[in-house]
PDB file of C-alpha atoms in Angstrom:
ATOM      1  CA  MET P 219     -16.720   0.828 -51.309  1.00 56.00           C
ATOM      2  CA  LEU P 220     -18.819   3.946 -50.840  1.00 55.00           C
ATOM      3  CA  CYS P 221     -20.758   2.197 -48.224  1.00 52.00           C
ATOM      4  CA  LYS P 222     -17.735   1.225 -46.176  1.00 54.00           C
ATOM      5  CA  ILE P 223     -16.413   4.876 -46.113  1.00 56.00           C
ATOM      6  CA  ILE P 224     -19.804   5.997 -44.886  1.00 57.00           C
ATOM      7  CA  PHE P 225     -19.804   3.324 -42.057  1.00 53.00           C
ATOM      8  CA  ILE P 226     -16.374   4.218 -40.922  1.00 58.00           C
ATOM      9  CA  ALA P 227     -17.180   7.909 -41.047  1.00 56.00           C
ATOM     10  CA  ALA P 228     -20.301   7.429 -38.955  1.00 56.00           C
ATOM     11  CA  ILE P 229     -18.215   5.486 -36.220  1.00 57.00           C
ATOM     12  CA  VAL P 230     -15.554   8.136 -36.244  1.00 52.00           C
ATOM     13  CA  ALA P 231     -18.357  10.824 -35.955  1.00 54.00           C
ATOM     14  CA  THR P 232     -20.019   8.844 -32.896  1.00 53.00           C
ATOM     15  CA  VAL P 233     -16.643   8.343 -31.076  1.00 49.00           C
ATOM     16  CA  VAL P 234     -15.779  11.886 -31.548  1.00 51.00           C
ATOM     17  CA  ALA P 235     -19.329  12.992 -30.096  1.00 52.00           C
ATOM     18  CA  ASP P 236     -18.752  10.591 -27.163  1.00 54.00           C
ATOM     19  CA  ASN P 237     -15.586  12.149 -26.101  1.00 56.00           C
ATOM     20  CA  SER P 238     -16.944  15.808 -25.965  1.00 57.00           C
ATOM     21  CA  ASP P 239     -19.560  15.352 -23.387  1.00 62.00           C
ATOM     22  CA  HIS P 240     -16.941  14.554 -20.462  1.00 66.00           C
ATOM     23  CA  ASP P 241     -17.752  16.698 -17.427  1.00 70.00           C
ATOM     24  CA  TYR P 242     -14.092  17.637 -15.530  1.00 77.00           C
ATOM     25  CA  HIS P 243     -15.948  19.503 -12.985  1.00 82.00           C
ATOM     26  CA  SER P 244     -18.296  16.581 -11.856  1.00 89.00           C
ATOM     27  CA  HIS P 245     -19.187  16.034  -7.892  1.00 92.00           C
ATOM     28  CA  PRO P 246     -16.475  13.474  -6.892  1.00 93.00           C
ATOM     29  CA  SER P 247     -18.139  10.534  -4.719  1.00 96.00           C
ATOM     30  CA  TYR P 248     -17.087   7.194  -3.900  1.00 97.00           C
ATOM     31  CA  LYS P 249     -17.258   4.421  -1.293  1.00 98.00           C
ATOM     32  CA  PHE P 250     -15.067   1.458  -0.413  1.00 96.00           C
ATOM     33  CA  GLU P 251     -14.181  -1.074   2.349  1.00 97.00           C
ATOM     34  CA  TYR P 252     -12.255  -4.238   2.695  1.00 95.00           C
ATOM     35  CA  GLY P 253     -11.160  -6.520   5.526  1.00 96.00           C
ATOM     36  CA  VAL P 254      -8.341  -9.141   5.644  1.00 93.00           C
ATOM     37  CA  LYS P 255      -8.423 -12.010   8.302  1.00 93.00           C
ATOM     38  CA  ASP P 256      -5.548 -14.756   7.431  1.00 92.00           C
ATOM     39  CA  PRO P 257      -5.402 -17.214  10.227  1.00 93.00           C
ATOM     40  CA  HIS P 258      -2.450 -18.619   8.455  1.00 94.00           C
ATOM     41  CA  THR P 259      -0.168 -15.429   8.706  1.00 90.00           C
ATOM     42  CA  GLY P 260      -2.180 -13.732  11.434  1.00 86.00           C
ATOM     43  CA  ASP P 261      -2.621 -10.700   9.193  1.00 89.00           C
ATOM     44  CA  HIS P 262      -5.924  -9.027  10.399  1.00 91.00           C
ATOM     45  CA  LYS P 263      -6.777  -5.572   9.038  1.00 95.00           C
ATOM     46  CA  SER P 264      -9.591  -3.443   7.521  1.00 97.00           C
ATOM     47  CA  GLN P 265     -10.219  -0.225   6.175  1.00 97.00           C
ATOM     48  CA  TRP P 266     -13.358   1.738   4.946  1.00 98.00           C
ATOM     49  CA  GLU P 267     -13.320   5.386   3.263  1.00 98.00           C
ATOM     50  CA  HIS P 268     -16.006   7.545   1.440  1.00 98.00           C
ATOM     51  CA  ARG P 269     -15.810  10.860  -0.270  1.00 98.00           C
ATOM     52  CA  ASP P 270     -18.535  13.278  -1.056  1.00 97.00           C
ATOM     53  CA  GLY P 271     -17.423  16.377  -2.749  1.00 96.00           C
ATOM     54  CA  ASP P 272     -14.275  17.694  -0.957  1.00 94.00           C
ATOM     55  CA  VAL P 273     -14.920  15.742   2.138  1.00 98.00           C
ATOM     56  CA  VAL P 274     -13.129  12.414   2.792  1.00 98.00           C
ATOM     57  CA  LYS P 275     -13.831  10.279   5.837  1.00 98.00           C
ATOM     58  CA  GLY P 276     -12.487   6.779   6.648  1.00 98.00           C
ATOM     59  CA  ALA P 277     -10.726   4.593   9.213  1.00 98.00           C
ATOM     60  CA  TYR P 278      -8.389   1.481   9.188  1.00 97.00           C
ATOM     61  CA  THR P 279      -7.627  -0.977  11.979  1.00 97.00           C
ATOM     62  CA  LEU P 280      -4.705  -3.460  12.111  1.00 93.00           C
ATOM     63  CA  ASP P 281      -3.436  -5.697  14.666  1.00 93.00           C
ATOM     64  CA  ASP P 282       0.356  -4.638  16.067  1.00 90.00           C
ATOM     65  CA  ALA P 283       2.922  -7.012  17.028  1.00 88.00           C
ATOM     66  CA  ASP P 284       2.257  -6.388  20.731  1.00 90.00           C
ATOM     67  CA  GLY P 285      -1.212  -7.835  20.650  1.00 90.00           C
ATOM     68  CA  THR P 286      -3.070  -4.296  20.457  1.00 94.00           C
ATOM     69  CA  LYS P 287      -5.287  -3.150  17.716  1.00 95.00           C
ATOM     70  CA  ARG P 288      -4.610   0.249  16.380  1.00 96.00           C
ATOM     71  CA  VAL P 289      -7.726   2.235  15.029  1.00 97.00           C
ATOM     72  CA  VAL P 290      -7.135   5.193  13.013  1.00 98.00           C
ATOM     73  CA  GLU P 291     -10.051   7.418  11.982  1.00 98.00           C
ATOM     74  CA  TYR P 292      -9.301  10.356   9.601  1.00 98.00           C
ATOM     75  CA  SER P 293     -10.983  12.911   7.849  1.00 98.00           C
ATOM     76  CA  SER P 294     -10.132  15.672   5.297  1.00 98.00           C
ATOM     77  CA  ASP P 295     -11.934  18.663   4.215  1.00 97.00           C
ATOM     78  CA  LYS P 296     -10.920  22.276   2.778  1.00 95.00           C
ATOM     79  CA  HIS P 297     -11.471  23.980   6.111  1.00 96.00           C
ATOM     80  CA  ASN P 298      -9.529  21.609   8.513  1.00 96.00           C
ATOM     81  CA  GLY P 299      -7.121  19.594   6.156  1.00 97.00           C
ATOM     82  CA  PHE P 300      -6.331  16.228   7.279  1.00 97.00           C
ATOM     83  CA  GLN P 301      -7.088  15.095  10.655  1.00 98.00           C
ATOM     84  CA  ALA P 302      -6.212  11.792  11.871  1.00 98.00           C
ATOM     85  CA  HIS P 303      -7.193  10.285  15.381  1.00 98.00           C
ATOM     86  CA  VAL P 304      -5.250   7.254  16.421  1.00 97.00           C
ATOM     87  CA  LYS P 305      -6.533   4.717  19.324  1.00 97.00           C
ATOM     88  CA  ARG P 306      -5.048   1.553  20.741  1.00 96.00           C
ATOM     89  CA  VAL P 307      -7.316  -0.959  21.840  1.00 95.00           C
ATOM     90  CA  GLY P 308      -6.547  -3.920  24.208  1.00 93.00           C
ATOM     91  CA  HIS P 309      -3.520  -4.658  26.373  1.00 91.00           C
ATOM     92  CA  ALA P 310       0.144  -4.991  24.968  1.00 88.00           C
ATOM     93  CA  ASP P 311       1.686  -8.063  25.749  1.00 85.00           C
ATOM     94  CA  HIS P 312       5.329  -7.765  26.213  1.00 80.00           C
ATOM     95  CA  PRO P 313       7.377 -11.208  26.767  1.00 76.00           C
ATOM     96  CA  ALA P 314       9.514 -11.513  29.926  1.00 77.00           C
ATOM     97  CA  VAL P 315      13.213 -11.390  29.364  1.00 77.00           C
ATOM     98  CA  TYR P 316      14.742 -14.505  31.102  1.00 77.00           C
ATOM     99  CA  GLY P 317      18.531 -14.741  31.830  1.00 73.00           C
ATOM    100  CA  HIS P 318      21.071 -11.933  31.371  1.00 68.00           C
ATOM    101  CA  HIS P 319      22.597 -10.924  28.143  1.00 64.00           C
ATOM    102  CA  GLU P 320      25.700  -8.658  28.274  1.00 65.00           C
ATOM    103  CA  VAL P 321      26.541  -6.235  25.642  1.00 64.00           C
ATOM    104  CA  GLY P 322      29.973  -4.917  24.914  1.00 62.00           C
ATOM    105  CA  HIS P 323      32.338  -7.813  25.557  1.00 58.00           C
ATOM    106  CA  SER P 324      34.895  -7.916  22.661  1.00 56.00           C
ATOM    107  CA  TYR P 325      36.983 -11.097  24.043  1.00 59.00           C
ATOM    108  CA  GLY P 326      39.977  -9.557  22.317  1.00 56.00           C
ATOM    109  CA  HIS P 327      38.296  -9.234  18.858  1.00 54.00           C
ATOM    110  CA  GLY P 328      37.627  -5.523  18.987  1.00 53.00           C
ATOM    111  CA  GLN P 329      33.988  -4.199  18.988  1.00 54.00           C
ATOM    112  CA  GLY P 330      31.172  -5.152  16.741  1.00 52.00           C
ATOM    113  CA  HIS P 331      30.424  -8.386  15.132  1.00 54.00           C
ATOM    114  CA  GLY P 332      32.343 -10.782  13.005  1.00 54.00           C
ATOM    115  CA  HIS P 333      36.032 -10.402  12.499  1.00 53.00           C
ATOM    116  CA  GLY P 334      36.057  -7.002  11.014  1.00 53.00           C
ATOM    117  CA  SER P 335      38.631  -4.574  12.018  1.00 51.00           C
ATOM    118  CA  SER P 336      37.590  -1.622  14.373  1.00 51.00           C
ATOM    119  CA  TYR P 337      39.852   1.275  15.160  1.00 50.00           C
ATOM    120  CA  ALA P 338      37.905   1.902  18.641  1.00 53.00           C
ATOM    121  CA  ASN P 339      40.475  -0.072  20.782  1.00 49.00           C
ATOM    122  CA  SER P 340      43.386  -0.703  18.517  1.00 50.00           C
ATOM    123  CA  ASN P 341      46.815   0.493  19.322  1.00 52.00           C
ATOM    124  CA  LEU P 342      47.733   2.732  16.457  1.00 52.00           C
ATOM    125  CA  HIS P 343      51.092   3.166  15.440  1.00 53.00           C
ATOM    126  CA  GLN P 344      52.338   6.749  15.105  1.00 56.00           C
ATOM    127  CA  TYR P 345      54.959   7.517  12.892  1.00 54.00           C
ATOM    128  CA  HIS P 346      57.224  10.550  13.350  1.00 56.00           C
ATOM    129  CA  HIS P 347      59.016  12.220  10.476  1.00 53.00           C
TER     130      HIS P 347
END
């Protein structure tokens, strides 16, 4: 029994000693990057970022719906704050509009969609006392 108590006390002492060595003021540093190219969904994007102390730099790209690629390069430090530069690469494709779509016909059902009521064009009865 005494052997078990000494063994448990040794483990507790080791755990307590390991927790006391944390340096909460260490130099922060990391790097990461990823990319997605999914031909099924058309999702194409990427990102990278690295940090060295108080300086963060990175970029990300994504394909916009108009066919262009958006590139955002950013940096952040204690002197300049957060800075982002956005570029568009490529030519925007806007589909041609065929036919004529008129907006605003009520056909006697008031404004808006469906059969809801609208007070915009209704003849309101005024009651006099």
